[in-house]
Tab-separated table of C-alpha atoms in Angstrom:
chain	number	residue	atom	x	y	z
Q	463	MET	CA	-60.783	3.216	-54.617
Q	464	GLY	CA	-60.056	2.355	-51.132
Q	465	ASN	CA	-63.083	2.593	-48.852
Q	466	ALA	CA	-65.096	5.137	-50.639
Q	467	ARG	CA	-68.457	3.908	-51.600
Q	468	HIS	CA	-70.339	5.264	-54.403
Q	469	PRO	CA	-73.501	7.291	-53.719
Q	470	LEU	CA	-75.916	4.613	-54.398
Q	471	SER	CA	-74.172	2.038	-52.055
Q	472	VAL	CA	-73.359	-0.471	-54.876
Q	473	GLN	CA	-71.088	-2.966	-54.737
Q	474	ARG	CA	-71.092	-6.579	-56.312
Q	475	ARG	CA	-70.264	-10.232	-54.374
Q	476	PRO	CA	-68.651	-11.707	-57.659
Q	477	ALA	CA	-68.896	-15.296	-56.675
Q	478	LYS	CA	-71.684	-17.566	-56.857
Q	479	ALA	CA	-74.228	-15.407	-58.804
Q	480	ALA	CA	-71.647	-14.145	-61.666
Q	481	LEU	CA	-70.674	-17.870	-62.550
Q	482	ALA	CA	-74.098	-18.751	-62.917
Q	483	ARG	CA	-74.746	-16.040	-65.447
Q	484	ALA	CA	-71.167	-16.454	-67.136
Q	485	GLY	CA	-72.391	-20.060	-67.624
Q	486	GLU	CA	-70.400	-22.032	-65.879
Q	487	GLY	CA	-70.840	-24.313	-62.731
Q	488	LEU	CA	-68.820	-23.500	-59.460
Q	489	ASP	CA	-66.745	-26.735	-60.662
Q	490	GLY	CA	-65.738	-24.913	-63.851
Q	491	THR	CA	-68.159	-27.556	-65.973
Q	492	GLN	CA	-70.689	-25.653	-68.361
Q	493	ILE	CA	-74.234	-25.230	-67.379
Q	494	ALA	CA	-77.233	-24.045	-69.305
Q	495	GLY	CA	-78.867	-20.486	-67.944
Q	496	PRO	CA	-82.318	-19.538	-68.306
Q	497	ILE	CA	-81.184	-17.590	-71.416
Q	498	GLY	CA	-77.933	-18.045	-73.275
Q	499	ARG	CA	-75.244	-15.922	-72.364
Q	500	ARG	CA	-71.836	-14.901	-73.846
Q	501	SER	CA	-69.496	-12.025	-73.739
Q	502	ILE	CA	-68.944	-10.391	-76.952
Q	503	GLY	CA	-67.135	-6.959	-75.544
Q	504	ASN	CA	-64.460	-6.402	-73.339
Q	505	GLY	CA	-66.678	-5.075	-70.365
Q	506	ALA	CA	-68.101	-8.591	-69.302
Q	507	PRO	CA	-66.149	-10.436	-66.866
Q	508	SER	CA	-64.285	-13.520	-66.991
Q	509	ALA	CA	-65.512	-15.918	-64.969
Q	510	ALA	CA	-62.444	-17.700	-64.943
Q	511	SER	CA	-60.938	-14.679	-63.075
Q	512	LEU	CA	-63.802	-14.376	-60.294
Q	513	PRO	CA	-62.703	-15.478	-56.914
Q	514	ILE	CA	-64.565	-18.065	-56.393
Q	515	SER	CA	-63.755	-18.387	-52.463
Q	516	SER	CA	-64.989	-14.934	-52.204
Q	517	GLU	CA	-68.387	-15.254	-50.049
Q	518	TRP	CA	-67.764	-12.164	-47.909
Q	519	VAL	CA	-71.238	-9.753	-47.556
Q	520	ASP	CA	-70.842	-6.538	-46.886
Q	521	PRO	CA	-73.608	-6.111	-43.661
Q	522	GLU	CA	-74.571	-2.752	-44.862
Q	523	LEU	CA	-75.654	-3.961	-48.532
Q	524	ALA	CA	-78.451	-6.498	-47.667
Q	525	TRP	CA	-80.155	-6.670	-51.273
Q	526	ASP	CA	-79.134	-8.485	-54.481
Q	527	PHE	CA	-79.856	-7.169	-57.784
Q	528	ILE	CA	-79.927	-7.860	-61.415
Q	529	ALA	CA	-81.021	-5.426	-63.924
Q	530	ILE	CA	-81.180	-6.187	-67.962
Q	531	VAL	CA	-81.094	-3.269	-70.102
Q	532	GLU	CA	-82.077	-3.385	-74.003
Q	533	ILE	CA	-81.794	-1.254	-76.578
Q	534	ALA	CA	-85.637	-0.489	-77.773
Q	535	ASN	CA	-84.499	1.025	-81.018
Q	536	PHE	CA	-81.378	-1.283	-82.277
Q	537	ALA	CA	-83.593	-2.438	-85.550
Q	538	ALA	CA	-84.065	0.994	-86.649
Q	539	LEU	CA	-80.082	2.152	-85.661
Q	540	ARG	CA	-78.942	-1.017	-87.429
Q	541	ARG	CA	-80.669	0.033	-90.882
Q	542	TYR	CA	-78.751	3.648	-90.428
Q	543	LEU	CA	-75.645	2.672	-89.437
Q	544	GLY	CA	-75.128	-0.754	-91.057
Q	545	ARG	CA	-74.550	-4.244	-89.098
Q	546	THR	CA	-70.841	-3.417	-88.186
Q	547	ARG	CA	-71.270	-0.651	-86.384
Q	548	ALA	CA	-74.787	-1.475	-85.038
Q	549	ASP	CA	-73.272	-4.639	-83.378
Q	550	ALA	CA	-70.853	-2.326	-81.387
Q	551	LEU	CA	-73.637	-0.226	-80.153
Q	552	VAL	CA	-74.082	-2.532	-76.847
Q	553	LEU	CA	-70.504	-1.901	-76.091
Q	554	ASP	CA	-70.969	1.790	-76.005
Q	555	LEU	CA	-74.238	1.543	-73.656
Q	556	GLU	CA	-72.107	-0.509	-71.762
Q	557	ARG	CA	-69.503	1.715	-70.901
Q	558	ARG	CA	-72.434	4.657	-70.570
Q	559	ILE	CA	-74.169	3.094	-67.815
Q	560	GLY	CA	-70.805	1.742	-66.245
Q	561	SER	CA	-69.767	4.923	-66.112
Q	562	ALA	CA	-72.900	5.909	-64.141
Q	563	LEU	CA	-72.587	2.693	-61.878
Q	564	PRO	CA	-69.032	1.994	-61.751
Q	565	SER	CA	-69.221	-0.558	-58.820
Q	566	ALA	CA	-71.927	-2.583	-60.622
Q	567	ALA	CA	-70.592	-5.643	-62.585
Q	568	THR	CA	-71.886	-5.228	-66.353
Q	569	MET	CA	-72.034	-8.187	-68.848
Q	570	VAL	CA	-72.960	-8.307	-72.451
Q	571	ILE	CA	-75.255	-10.860	-72.937
Q	572	GLY	CA	-76.963	-10.288	-76.404
Q	573	ARG	CA	-76.382	-8.109	-79.538
Q	574	ALA	CA	-78.492	-5.155	-77.761
Q	575	THR	CA	-78.755	-6.351	-74.164
Q	576	ILE	CA	-76.603	-5.993	-71.113
Q	577	GLU	CA	-77.096	-7.300	-67.850
Q	578	LEU	CA	-75.713	-5.458	-64.496
Q	579	SER	CA	-75.444	-6.999	-61.247
Q	580	PHE	CA	-75.062	-5.069	-57.913
Q	581	ASP	CA	-76.032	-4.992	-54.182
Q	582	GLY	CA	-77.714	-2.319	-52.266
Q	583	ALA	CA	-79.082	-1.426	-48.653
Q	584	SER	CA	-82.502	-1.190	-49.811
Q	585	PHE	CA	-84.573	-1.737	-52.843
Q	586	ALA	CA	-84.759	1.860	-53.181
Q	587	ASP	CA	-81.162	1.622	-54.665
Q	588	LEU	CA	-82.398	0.077	-57.305
Q	589	ASP	CA	-84.858	2.915	-58.235
Q	590	ALA	CA	-81.864	5.134	-57.917
Q	591	ALA	CA	-79.953	2.957	-60.382
Q	592	ASN	CA	-82.794	3.004	-63.040
Q	593	ALA	CA	-82.878	6.898	-62.609
Q	594	ALA	CA	-78.762	7.242	-62.780
Q	595	TRP	CA	-78.108	4.893	-65.915
Q	596	ARG	CA	-81.506	6.526	-67.761
Q	597	ALA	CA	-80.183	10.039	-67.213
Q	598	ALA	CA	-76.906	8.502	-68.528
Q	599	VAL	CA	-78.193	7.338	-71.479
Q	600	SER	CA	-80.478	10.514	-72.162
Q	601	ALA	CA	-77.451	12.323	-73.611
Q	602	PRO	CA	-76.825	11.498	-77.341
Q	603	PHE	CA	-74.234	9.109	-78.431
Q	604	ASP	CA	-71.739	10.345	-80.901
Q	605	LEU	CA	-71.696	7.484	-83.195
Q	606	ASP	CA	-68.607	8.000	-86.061
Q	607	ASN	CA	-69.134	11.641	-85.582
Q	608	GLU	CA	-72.643	11.523	-85.541
Q	609	LEU	CA	-75.229	12.181	-82.421
Q	610	HIS	CA	-77.670	9.412	-82.441
Q	611	ALA	CA	-80.361	9.244	-79.505
Q	612	ILE	CA	-80.135	5.301	-78.103
Q	613	GLU	CA	-83.534	4.216	-76.377
Q	614	ILE	CA	-83.657	1.592	-73.715
Q	615	VAL	CA	-85.937	-0.800	-71.923
Q	616	VAL	CA	-85.061	-2.150	-68.203
Q	617	GLY	CA	-86.275	-5.146	-66.887
Q	618	ALA	CA	-84.938	-5.563	-63.030
Q	619	ALA	CA	-85.187	-7.654	-59.831
Q	620	GLY	CA	-84.227	-7.363	-56.540
Q	621	ALA	CA	-84.460	-9.460	-53.134
Q	622	PRO	CA	-82.938	-9.574	-49.605
Q	623	ILE	CA	-79.695	-11.337	-50.128
Q	624	GLY	CA	-80.378	-15.187	-48.970
Q	625	MET	CA	-83.946	-14.928	-49.762
Q	626	THR	CA	-84.079	-16.603	-53.232
Q	627	GLU	CA	-81.772	-18.340	-55.632
Q	628	ASP	CA	-79.662	-16.724	-58.092
Q	629	VAL	CA	-81.569	-17.957	-61.185
Q	630	ARG	CA	-84.925	-17.029	-60.054
Q	631	LEU	CA	-83.435	-13.447	-59.770
Q	632	VAL	CA	-82.348	-13.501	-63.130
Q	633	GLU	CA	-85.476	-15.081	-64.376
Q	634	GLU	CA	-87.374	-12.734	-62.485
Q	635	ALA	CA	-85.336	-9.749	-64.577
Q	636	GLU	CA	-86.089	-11.218	-67.763
Q	637	GLY	CA	-89.846	-11.774	-67.062
Q	638	ALA	CA	-89.438	-7.809	-65.906
Q	639	LEU	CA	-87.700	-7.337	-69.433
Q	640	ASP	CA	-90.611	-8.758	-71.087
Q	641	GLU	CA	-92.912	-6.811	-69.462
Q	642	ALA	CA	-91.097	-3.734	-70.242
Q	643	ARG	CA	-91.029	-4.539	-74.023
Q	644	GLN	CA	-94.681	-4.409	-74.440
Q	645	GLU	CA	-95.175	-0.864	-71.924
Q	646	GLN	CA	-92.152	0.657	-72.957
Q	647	ARG	CA	-90.998	1.550	-69.623
Q	648	SER	CA	-88.808	0.322	-66.639
Q	649	VAL	CA	-90.097	-2.899	-64.780
Q	650	LEU	CA	-88.377	-3.194	-61.312
Q	651	ARG	CA	-89.657	-6.519	-59.556
Q	652	ASP	CA	-89.695	-6.329	-55.651
Q	653	LEU	CA	-89.320	-9.900	-54.617
Q	654	SER	CA	-89.520	-9.258	-51.092
Q	655	VAL	CA	-93.304	-8.385	-51.354
Q	656	GLY	CA	-94.322	-10.868	-54.225
Q	657	THR	CA	-95.971	-13.972	-54.155
Q	658	PRO	CA	-94.313	-16.793	-53.404
Q	659	ALA	CA	-96.075	-18.884	-55.929
Q	660	PHE	CA	-93.986	-17.622	-58.898
Q	661	ASP	CA	-90.856	-18.981	-57.270
Q	662	ARG	CA	-90.227	-21.512	-60.257
Q	663	LEU	CA	-87.252	-23.447	-58.838
Q	664	THR	CA	-89.175	-24.055	-55.316
Q	665	LEU	CA	-92.289	-25.195	-57.427
Q	666	THR	CA	-90.166	-27.417	-59.472
Q	667	ARG	CA	-88.949	-29.350	-56.238
Q	668	GLU	CA	-92.298	-29.614	-54.652
Q	669	LEU	CA	-94.465	-30.651	-57.814
Q	670	PRO	CA	-93.815	-34.294	-57.700
Q	671	LEU	CA	-94.828	-34.432	-53.785
Q	672	ALA	CA	-97.757	-32.224	-54.268
Q	673	ILE	CA	-99.171	-34.895	-56.473
Q	674	VAL	CA	-98.331	-37.500	-54.237
Q	675	ASN	CA	-99.972	-35.840	-51.041
Q	676	GLY	CA	-103.027	-35.137	-52.496
Q	677	GLU	CA	-102.511	-30.993	-52.578
Q	678	MET	CA	-103.739	-30.983	-56.072
Q	679	PHE	CA	-107.594	-30.974	-56.953
Q	680	LEU	CA	-109.928	-30.482	-59.528
Q	681	GLN	CA	-112.622	-27.941	-60.430
Q	682	TYR	CA	-115.089	-28.063	-63.266
Q	683	GLN	CA	-116.637	-25.249	-65.308
Q	684	PRO	CA	-119.797	-26.281	-67.442
Q	685	LYS	CA	-120.314	-25.533	-71.108
Q	686	LEU	CA	-124.192	-24.548	-71.834
Q	687	HIS	CA	-126.067	-25.630	-75.261
Q	688	VAL	CA	-127.092	-22.388	-76.531
Q	689	ARG	CA	-130.327	-23.745	-78.025
Q	690	ASP	CA	-130.946	-26.280	-75.705
Q	691	GLN	CA	-130.254	-24.201	-72.612
Q	692	LYS	CA	-128.824	-27.379	-70.972
Q	693	VAL	CA	-125.404	-28.169	-69.768
Q	694	ALA	CA	-123.642	-30.317	-72.471
Q	695	SER	CA	-120.361	-30.954	-71.190
Q	696	ALA	CA	-117.822	-29.526	-68.716
Q	697	GLU	CA	-114.023	-28.580	-68.554
Q	698	ALA	CA	-111.925	-30.040	-65.922
Q	699	LEU	CA	-109.664	-27.370	-64.205
Q	700	VAL	CA	-106.544	-28.414	-62.083
Q	701	ARG	CA	-105.659	-26.494	-59.037
Q	702	TRP	CA	-103.091	-26.590	-56.317
Q	703	GLN	CA	-103.995	-26.005	-52.894
Q	704	HIS	CA	-100.228	-25.490	-51.359
Q	705	PRO	CA	-100.127	-25.982	-47.669
Q	706	THR	CA	-98.141	-22.649	-47.178
Q	707	ARG	CA	-98.763	-21.062	-49.864
Q	708	GLY	CA	-102.366	-21.199	-50.404
Q	709	LEU	CA	-104.378	-21.686	-53.761
Q	710	ILE	CA	-101.377	-21.801	-56.747
Q	711	LEU	CA	-103.402	-21.540	-60.204
Q	712	PRO	CA	-102.517	-23.152	-63.230
Q	713	SER	CA	-100.788	-20.102	-64.873
Q	714	ASP	CA	-98.097	-20.664	-62.149
Q	715	PHE	CA	-97.309	-24.019	-62.084
Q	716	ILE	CA	-98.468	-25.649	-65.355
Q	717	THR	CA	-95.152	-24.059	-67.130
Q	718	VAL	CA	-93.073	-25.559	-64.257
Q	719	ALA	CA	-94.692	-28.951	-64.472
Q	720	GLU	CA	-93.584	-29.004	-68.290
Q	721	GLU	CA	-90.006	-27.802	-67.732
Q	722	ALA	CA	-89.635	-30.157	-64.931
Q	723	ARG	CA	-91.153	-32.994	-66.997
Q	724	GLN	CA	-93.721	-33.631	-64.879
Q	725	ILE	CA	-96.376	-32.708	-66.784
Q	726	SER	CA	-97.446	-36.363	-67.660
Q	727	ALA	CA	-97.660	-37.828	-64.352
Q	728	LEU	CA	-99.991	-34.635	-63.314
Q	729	THR	CA	-102.270	-35.201	-66.712
Q	730	LEU	CA	-102.690	-38.810	-66.080
Q	731	TRP	CA	-103.298	-38.027	-62.299
Q	732	THR	CA	-106.100	-35.385	-63.779
Q	733	LEU	CA	-107.523	-38.080	-65.985
Q	734	ASP	CA	-107.832	-40.752	-63.178
Q	735	GLU	CA	-109.804	-38.283	-61.347
Q	736	VAL	CA	-112.134	-37.090	-64.137
Q	737	ILE	CA	-112.991	-40.389	-65.311
Q	738	ARG	CA	-114.129	-41.239	-61.605
Q	739	ASP	CA	-116.001	-37.955	-61.164
Q	740	GLN	CA	-117.380	-38.490	-64.793
Q	741	ARG	CA	-118.729	-41.741	-63.814
Q	742	THR	CA	-120.082	-40.523	-60.701
Q	743	ILE	CA	-122.116	-37.498	-62.493
Q	744	ALA	CA	-123.127	-39.938	-64.980
Q	745	ALA	CA	-124.740	-42.434	-62.272
Q	746	ASP	CA	-126.372	-39.030	-61.082
Q	747	GLY	CA	-128.128	-39.355	-64.551
Q	748	HIS	CA	-125.888	-36.706	-66.128
Q	749	ASP	CA	-123.676	-38.629	-69.096
Q	750	LEU	CA	-121.563	-35.700	-69.729
Q	751	THR	CA	-118.570	-35.600	-71.624
Q	752	ILE	CA	-115.591	-34.045	-69.370
Q	753	PHE	CA	-112.510	-32.325	-71.255
Q	754	VAL	CA	-109.172	-32.426	-69.947
Q	755	ASN	CA	-106.582	-30.125	-71.149
Q	756	ILE	CA	-103.716	-31.638	-73.050
Q	757	SER	CA	-100.412	-30.279	-72.952
Q	758	GLY	CA	-98.646	-29.992	-76.385
Q	759	GLN	CA	-95.926	-31.629	-74.683
Q	760	LEU	CA	-97.667	-34.828	-74.379
Q	761	LEU	CA	-98.662	-34.956	-78.178
Q	762	GLY	CA	-95.284	-36.492	-78.981
Q	763	ASP	CA	-94.896	-38.514	-75.928
Q	764	ARG	CA	-95.800	-42.045	-76.970
Q	765	ALA	CA	-95.462	-43.436	-73.097
Q	766	PHE	CA	-98.253	-40.937	-72.270
Q	767	VAL	CA	-100.602	-41.660	-75.594
Q	768	GLU	CA	-100.681	-45.500	-74.680
Q	769	ALA	CA	-101.278	-44.936	-71.008
Q	770	ALA	CA	-104.118	-41.998	-71.433
Q	771	CYS	CA	-105.646	-44.553	-74.156
Q	772	GLU	CA	-105.637	-47.382	-71.651
Q	773	LYS	CA	-107.119	-45.311	-68.730
Q	774	VAL	CA	-110.038	-44.150	-71.305
Q	775	ARG	CA	-110.578	-47.608	-72.428
Q	776	ASN	CA	-110.545	-49.187	-68.825
Q	777	GLY	CA	-112.327	-46.339	-67.410
Q	778	GLY	CA	-115.683	-46.502	-69.480
Q	779	ALA	CA	-116.153	-42.701	-69.289
Q	780	LYS	CA	-116.879	-39.958	-71.563
Q	781	ILE	CA	-113.748	-38.166	-71.968
Q	782	GLY	CA	-112.638	-35.271	-74.244
Q	783	PHE	CA	-109.284	-33.665	-74.744
Q	784	GLU	CA	-108.727	-29.828	-75.190
Q	785	ILE	CA	-105.508	-29.196	-77.102
Q	786	THR	CA	-104.278	-25.756	-78.586
Q	787	GLU	CA	-103.472	-24.877	-82.149
Q	788	THR	CA	-100.068	-23.822	-81.173
Q	789	ALA	CA	-99.493	-27.569	-79.689
Q	790	VAL	CA	-99.886	-29.068	-82.822
Q	791	ILE	CA	-97.816	-26.738	-84.739
Q	792	ARG	CA	-94.710	-27.787	-82.662
Q	793	ASP	CA	-94.676	-31.012	-84.320
Q	794	PRO	CA	-97.978	-31.664	-86.844
Q	795	ASP	CA	-96.840	-34.889	-88.158
Q	796	CYS	CA	-96.604	-36.728	-85.041
Q	797	ALA	CA	-99.328	-34.748	-83.015
Q	798	ILE	CA	-102.081	-35.266	-86.061
Q	799	ALA	CA	-101.217	-38.874	-85.697
Q	800	ASN	CA	-101.577	-39.226	-81.701
Q	801	LEU	CA	-104.854	-37.280	-82.062
Q	802	LYS	CA	-106.107	-39.520	-84.485
Q	803	VAL	CA	-105.421	-42.586	-82.245
Q	804	PHE	CA	-107.024	-40.563	-79.257
Q	805	ALA	CA	-110.172	-39.928	-81.627
Q	806	ASP	CA	-109.945	-43.690	-82.842
Q	807	GLU	CA	-110.439	-44.429	-78.960
Q	808	GLY	CA	-113.678	-42.616	-78.633
Q	809	ILE	CA	-112.234	-39.388	-77.030
Q	810	THR	CA	-113.484	-36.049	-78.517
Q	811	ILE	CA	-110.745	-33.634	-79.338
Q	812	ALA	CA	-111.270	-29.882	-79.267
Q	813	ILE	CA	-109.529	-27.300	-80.369
Q	814	ASP	CA	-108.858	-24.481	-77.509
Q	815	ASP	CA	-108.318	-20.980	-77.778
Q	816	TYR	CA	-108.470	-20.683	-81.625
Q	817	GLY	CA	-107.452	-17.485	-83.112
Q	818	ALA	CA	-105.085	-16.805	-79.897
Q	819	GLY	CA	-101.777	-18.262	-81.674
Q	820	LEU	CA	-101.112	-18.614	-85.372
Q	821	SER	CA	-104.122	-20.185	-86.685
Q	822	SER	CA	-103.419	-22.723	-89.676
Q	823	LEU	CA	-106.208	-23.507	-92.013
Q	824	ALA	CA	-103.507	-26.527	-93.349
Q	825	TYR	CA	-103.621	-27.918	-89.845
Q	826	LEU	CA	-106.887	-27.396	-88.725
Q	827	LYS	CA	-108.812	-29.420	-91.601
Q	828	GLN	CA	-106.223	-32.443	-90.784
Q	829	LEU	CA	-107.549	-32.301	-87.195
Q	830	PRO	CA	-109.748	-35.143	-85.816
Q	831	ALA	CA	-111.345	-32.432	-84.091
Q	832	ARG	CA	-115.475	-32.432	-83.171
Q	833	GLU	CA	-115.238	-29.169	-81.331
Q	834	LEU	CA	-113.474	-25.752	-82.011
Q	835	LYS	CA	-113.412	-23.183	-78.857
Q	836	ILE	CA	-113.193	-19.606	-79.769
Q	837	ASP	CA	-110.743	-17.458	-77.572
Q	838	LYS	CA	-112.435	-15.233	-75.166
Q	839	MET	CA	-110.264	-12.600	-76.338
Q	840	PHE	CA	-112.650	-12.338	-78.864
Q	841	VAL	CA	-115.656	-12.539	-77.215
Q	842	LEU	CA	-115.465	-10.338	-74.131
Q	843	HIS	CA	-115.686	-7.334	-76.212
Q	844	LEU	CA	-117.857	-8.960	-78.785
Q	845	THR	CA	-120.826	-6.141	-78.377
Q	846	SER	CA	-118.548	-3.555	-77.916
Q	847	SER	CA	-116.418	-4.187	-81.122
Q	848	ASN	CA	-116.460	-3.719	-84.841
Q	849	ARG	CA	-114.230	-6.281	-85.898
Q	850	ASP	CA	-114.834	-9.339	-83.191
Q	851	PRO	CA	-118.264	-10.125	-84.111
Q	852	LEU	CA	-116.746	-10.297	-88.140
Q	853	ILE	CA	-114.179	-12.588	-86.936
Q	854	VAL	CA	-116.820	-14.640	-84.490
Q	855	ARG	CA	-119.219	-15.125	-86.981
Q	856	SER	CA	-116.536	-16.150	-89.880
Q	857	THR	CA	-115.016	-18.514	-87.323
Q	858	ILE	CA	-118.260	-20.184	-86.452
Q	859	ASP	CA	-119.129	-20.757	-90.223
Q	860	LEU	CA	-115.923	-22.425	-91.044
Q	861	ALA	CA	-116.081	-24.697	-87.707
Q	862	HIS	CA	-119.709	-25.825	-89.214
Q	863	ALA	CA	-118.190	-26.380	-92.627
Q	864	LEU	CA	-115.547	-28.719	-91.026
Q	865	ASP	CA	-118.436	-30.298	-89.302
Q	866	MET	CA	-117.355	-29.177	-85.964
Q	867	GLU	CA	-119.656	-27.616	-82.836
Q	868	VAL	CA	-118.197	-24.244	-81.872
Q	869	THR	CA	-118.040	-23.361	-77.759
Q	870	ALA	CA	-117.414	-19.472	-77.328
Q	871	GLU	CA	-115.052	-19.089	-74.172
Q	872	GLY	CA	-115.504	-16.030	-71.732
Q	873	VAL	CA	-119.045	-15.705	-71.868
Q	874	GLU	CA	-120.088	-13.176	-69.017
Q	875	THR	CA	-123.107	-10.931	-70.453
Q	876	GLN	CA	-126.806	-11.982	-71.506
Q	877	ALA	CA	-126.118	-9.497	-74.453
Q	878	ALA	CA	-123.007	-11.556	-75.295
Q	879	MET	CA	-124.858	-14.940	-74.970
Q	880	ALA	CA	-127.980	-13.609	-77.362
Q	881	LEU	CA	-125.491	-12.495	-80.139
Q	882	LEU	CA	-123.768	-15.559	-80.242
Q	883	SER	CA	-127.012	-17.626	-80.253
Q	884	VAL	CA	-127.758	-15.430	-83.414
Q	885	MET	CA	-124.923	-15.935	-85.172
Q	886	GLY	CA	-125.295	-19.975	-84.360
Q	887	CYS	CA	-122.678	-20.576	-82.044
Q	888	ASP	CA	-123.500	-24.441	-80.270
Q	889	MET	CA	-122.077	-23.785	-76.992
Q	890	ILE	CA	-121.035	-21.029	-74.532
Q	891	GLN	CA	-118.832	-21.293	-71.467
Q	892	GLY	CA	-117.850	-18.448	-69.136
Q	893	TYR	CA	-118.887	-16.672	-65.564
Q	894	LEU	CA	-122.550	-15.979	-67.171
Q	895	ILE	CA	-122.844	-19.455	-66.933
Q	896	SER	CA	-120.678	-20.829	-63.963
Q	897	ARG	CA	-117.470	-20.035	-62.202
Q	898	PRO	CA	-115.374	-23.253	-62.118
Q	899	VAL	CA	-116.580	-25.130	-59.001
Q	900	SER	CA	-115.726	-28.340	-56.908
Q	901	ILE	CA	-117.305	-31.595	-58.228
Q	902	ASP	CA	-119.635	-31.270	-55.395
Q	903	ALA	CA	-120.981	-28.306	-56.354
Q	904	PHE	CA	-121.192	-28.890	-60.057
Q	905	ARG	CA	-123.263	-32.251	-59.078
Q	906	ARG	CA	-125.833	-29.940	-57.338
Q	907	TYR	CA	-125.685	-27.458	-60.256
Q	908	LEU	CA	-126.941	-30.019	-62.783
Q	909	ARG	CA	-129.403	-31.479	-60.186
Q	910	ASP	CA	-130.697	-27.833	-59.649
Q	911	ASP	CA	-130.627	-27.182	-63.414
Q	912	VAL	CA	-132.866	-30.152	-64.122
Q	913	ALA	CA	-135.325	-29.279	-61.297
Q	914	ARG	CA	-135.735	-25.320	-62.345
Q	915	PRO	CA	-138.195	-24.547	-64.861
Q	916	LEU	CA	-136.855	-23.520	-68.579
Q	917	GLU	CA	-137.049	-19.562	-68.096
Q	918	GLU	CA	-135.564	-19.989	-64.482
Q	919	ALA	CA	-132.765	-22.164	-66.140
Q	920	ARG	CA	-131.927	-19.493	-68.467
Q	921	GLN	CA	-130.996	-17.015	-65.284
Q	922	SER	CA	-127.363	-16.327	-64.591
Q	923	MET	CA	-125.369	-18.287	-62.066
Q	924	PHE	CA	-124.957	-14.871	-60.432
Q	925	LYS	CA	-128.290	-15.711	-59.429
Q	926	ARG	CA	-127.298	-18.540	-57.050
Q	927	PRO	CA	-127.216	-17.475	-53.213
Q	928	ALA	CA	-124.174	-17.097	-51.265
Q	929	THR	CA	-124.368	-20.144	-49.765
Q	930	PHE	CA	-123.922	-22.252	-52.536
Q	931	TRP	CA	-120.775	-20.494	-53.562
Q	932	LYS	CA	-119.564	-20.802	-50.403
Q	933	SER	CA	-119.586	-24.623	-50.553
Q	934	ALA	CA	-118.552	-24.264	-54.214
């Protein structure tokens, strides 16, 4: 091709990123990528043939792109064509897209999935490439003398070269593909404008020091007893105040902590803080149980179980653990055994997000749980849905039959609270009562709750003055 350039200015720097995606390290050893990758066709480049010393970068090509293209109607085509012919569809797709973007490196990474990697001058090149391969695939495919349409979903990510690691680029493309499957459209992520909080590799490196350096802090969200109209307990929620990235929420770093095997250290730190804060509010005259979220990964960790029990035993505080039903399903025998150990220590066990996963009555009846929390997905539309009230009411009745109290999460309106009260729900949690607040704001809230008359205590937390929230 000489110096001729494709109209999209697409060219691949093959060395480091391609090696990582091919499953080999720079020293030739096998490494694990974010997803299993293997070539099943001739279109995939061989890692052994890649020029490892090639680190030349065309100054005109300032962006690095990864795109993952998946056959959306693969299952339907396999039923019609049979397994043997269907397994070759990905090669047909690779050839068709390869002809549209001849300078892009393509790799078959699954039965119905290919990966493309290329460089460009700006993020606009990814938009243009997406339009090009969609146009190429729009024409029917001749499969054994029959014309068939192949539908695709696309997840892709791009970043200025040198801005982020190749592995993160691949992970972002995979995340975009997950989103694309749900929305049935191309999802293209521009990492140059995204929040750095999602840089998982960097967070993995920084998390251990964040715990040591005091960047973590707790907020508390109260649970209100519906009949008594008093705060019955609270949930502790961990936050990360990063010195340069600002506030990082648990949805961004908890999975990172689990993958980095830092979740035990983070949870034990949380437990220390909660025990101290619980003793403080008990001294104020509010001896409430404070709940800590426990990762399913920790229910099989004997060292964590022993350390947590020792802290609670020595701390003399009323502590509860919230666990999800999916955490138990991972290894039910071990999880149930350790939950019984916690219960024997006087730790209250609550089942969190009930209904959001694969609810199992077989496990539910074995758990030493005293509280069941209905997931907010059933509560948010409680007053506008026909089915959600039936699900919530039956769940409340089931929990009561198993001698458990019920907490409804995500309560945001007086109407929802009134309906839950009629249904017999014991406690509610949500923004109607309070958003998560600092320990100092929580103590003020409890103090004011005691001082207010009963009718005034029924009012929403949104009635509080702005000065309260500014200090929360």
